[in-house]
Amino acid sequence: MNLQSIYSFMIIGYVLLSWLPNARESFIGVFLGKLVEPYLGIFRRFIPPIGGMIDISPIVAIFALRFVAMGLIAVVGFILPG
């Protein structure tokens, strides 16, 4: 399991906590919020919630994270062949 997968699971966990009452105020919710919110905030500035309630920014954030990770792997593979 790589860092990109771990961070993606953290984003998914944070989103799932929003479905439970007061879960984001728990120790785990606060901890995940400190790690995930700065990254999600970048996307929330540009992607408004659909219908005022459905936030698709975590989905876009996970896709962007995967895209960047694949790009870095390709660049490192190009620089360090073998």
XYZ file of C-alpha atoms in Angstrom:
82
model
C 0.000 0.000 0.000
C 1.458 3.352 -1.007
C 1.036 6.842 0.462
C -1.472 7.851 -2.198
C -3.752 4.954 -1.254
C -3.460 5.681 2.459
C -4.306 9.356 1.956
C -7.230 8.426 -0.303
C -8.597 6.141 2.418
C -8.185 8.972 4.919
C -10.268 11.245 2.674
C -12.939 8.560 2.298
C -12.996 7.988 6.054
C -13.343 11.702 6.708
C -16.233 11.941 4.253
C -17.961 8.941 5.847
C -17.636 10.572 9.269
C -19.798 13.427 7.998
C -22.713 10.978 7.754
C -22.632 10.220 11.489
C -23.823 12.735 14.089
C -20.947 14.349 15.998
C -18.383 11.961 14.493
C -16.185 14.766 13.178
C -15.923 16.136 16.708
C -14.394 12.854 17.945
C -10.654 12.385 18.291
C -10.442 10.510 14.983
C -12.578 13.106 13.196
C -10.458 15.996 14.435
C -7.247 14.138 13.581
C -8.417 13.310 10.044
C -9.724 16.858 9.623
C -6.299 18.322 10.392
C -4.706 16.080 7.777
C -7.361 16.164 5.058
C -9.087 19.565 5.238
C -6.142 21.634 3.914
C -6.053 19.483 0.767
C -9.841 19.367 0.354
C -10.054 23.115 0.910
C -8.186 23.702 -2.346
C -10.943 21.927 -4.284
C -13.827 23.335 -2.246
C -12.815 26.842 -3.288
C -13.503 25.991 -6.930
C -16.217 23.312 -6.763
C -19.473 24.398 -5.104
C -21.780 21.778 -3.577
C -24.382 20.418 -5.982
C -27.877 21.396 -4.889
C -26.370 23.033 -1.823
C -25.792 19.672 -0.131
C -23.768 17.218 -2.234
C -20.045 17.936 -2.080
C -18.160 16.277 -4.933
C -14.837 17.938 -4.109
C -13.506 14.823 -2.281
C -14.065 12.747 -5.423
C -12.219 15.283 -7.569
C -9.487 15.513 -4.918
C -8.942 11.743 -4.966
C -8.770 11.726 -8.778
C -6.267 14.602 -8.715
C -4.187 12.840 -6.063
C -4.114 9.662 -8.157
C -3.210 11.637 -11.300
C -0.313 13.415 -9.557
C 0.950 10.156 -8.013
C 0.933 8.433 -11.401
C 2.740 11.419 -12.933
C 5.422 11.367 -10.249
C 5.917 7.631 -10.716
C 6.312 8.160 -14.476
C 8.806 11.004 -14.005
C 10.870 9.058 -11.464
C 10.776 6.020 -13.750
C 12.033 8.161 -16.620
C 14.827 9.740 -14.578
C 15.907 6.492 -12.891
C 15.487 3.789 -15.521
C 16.071 0.217 -14.671
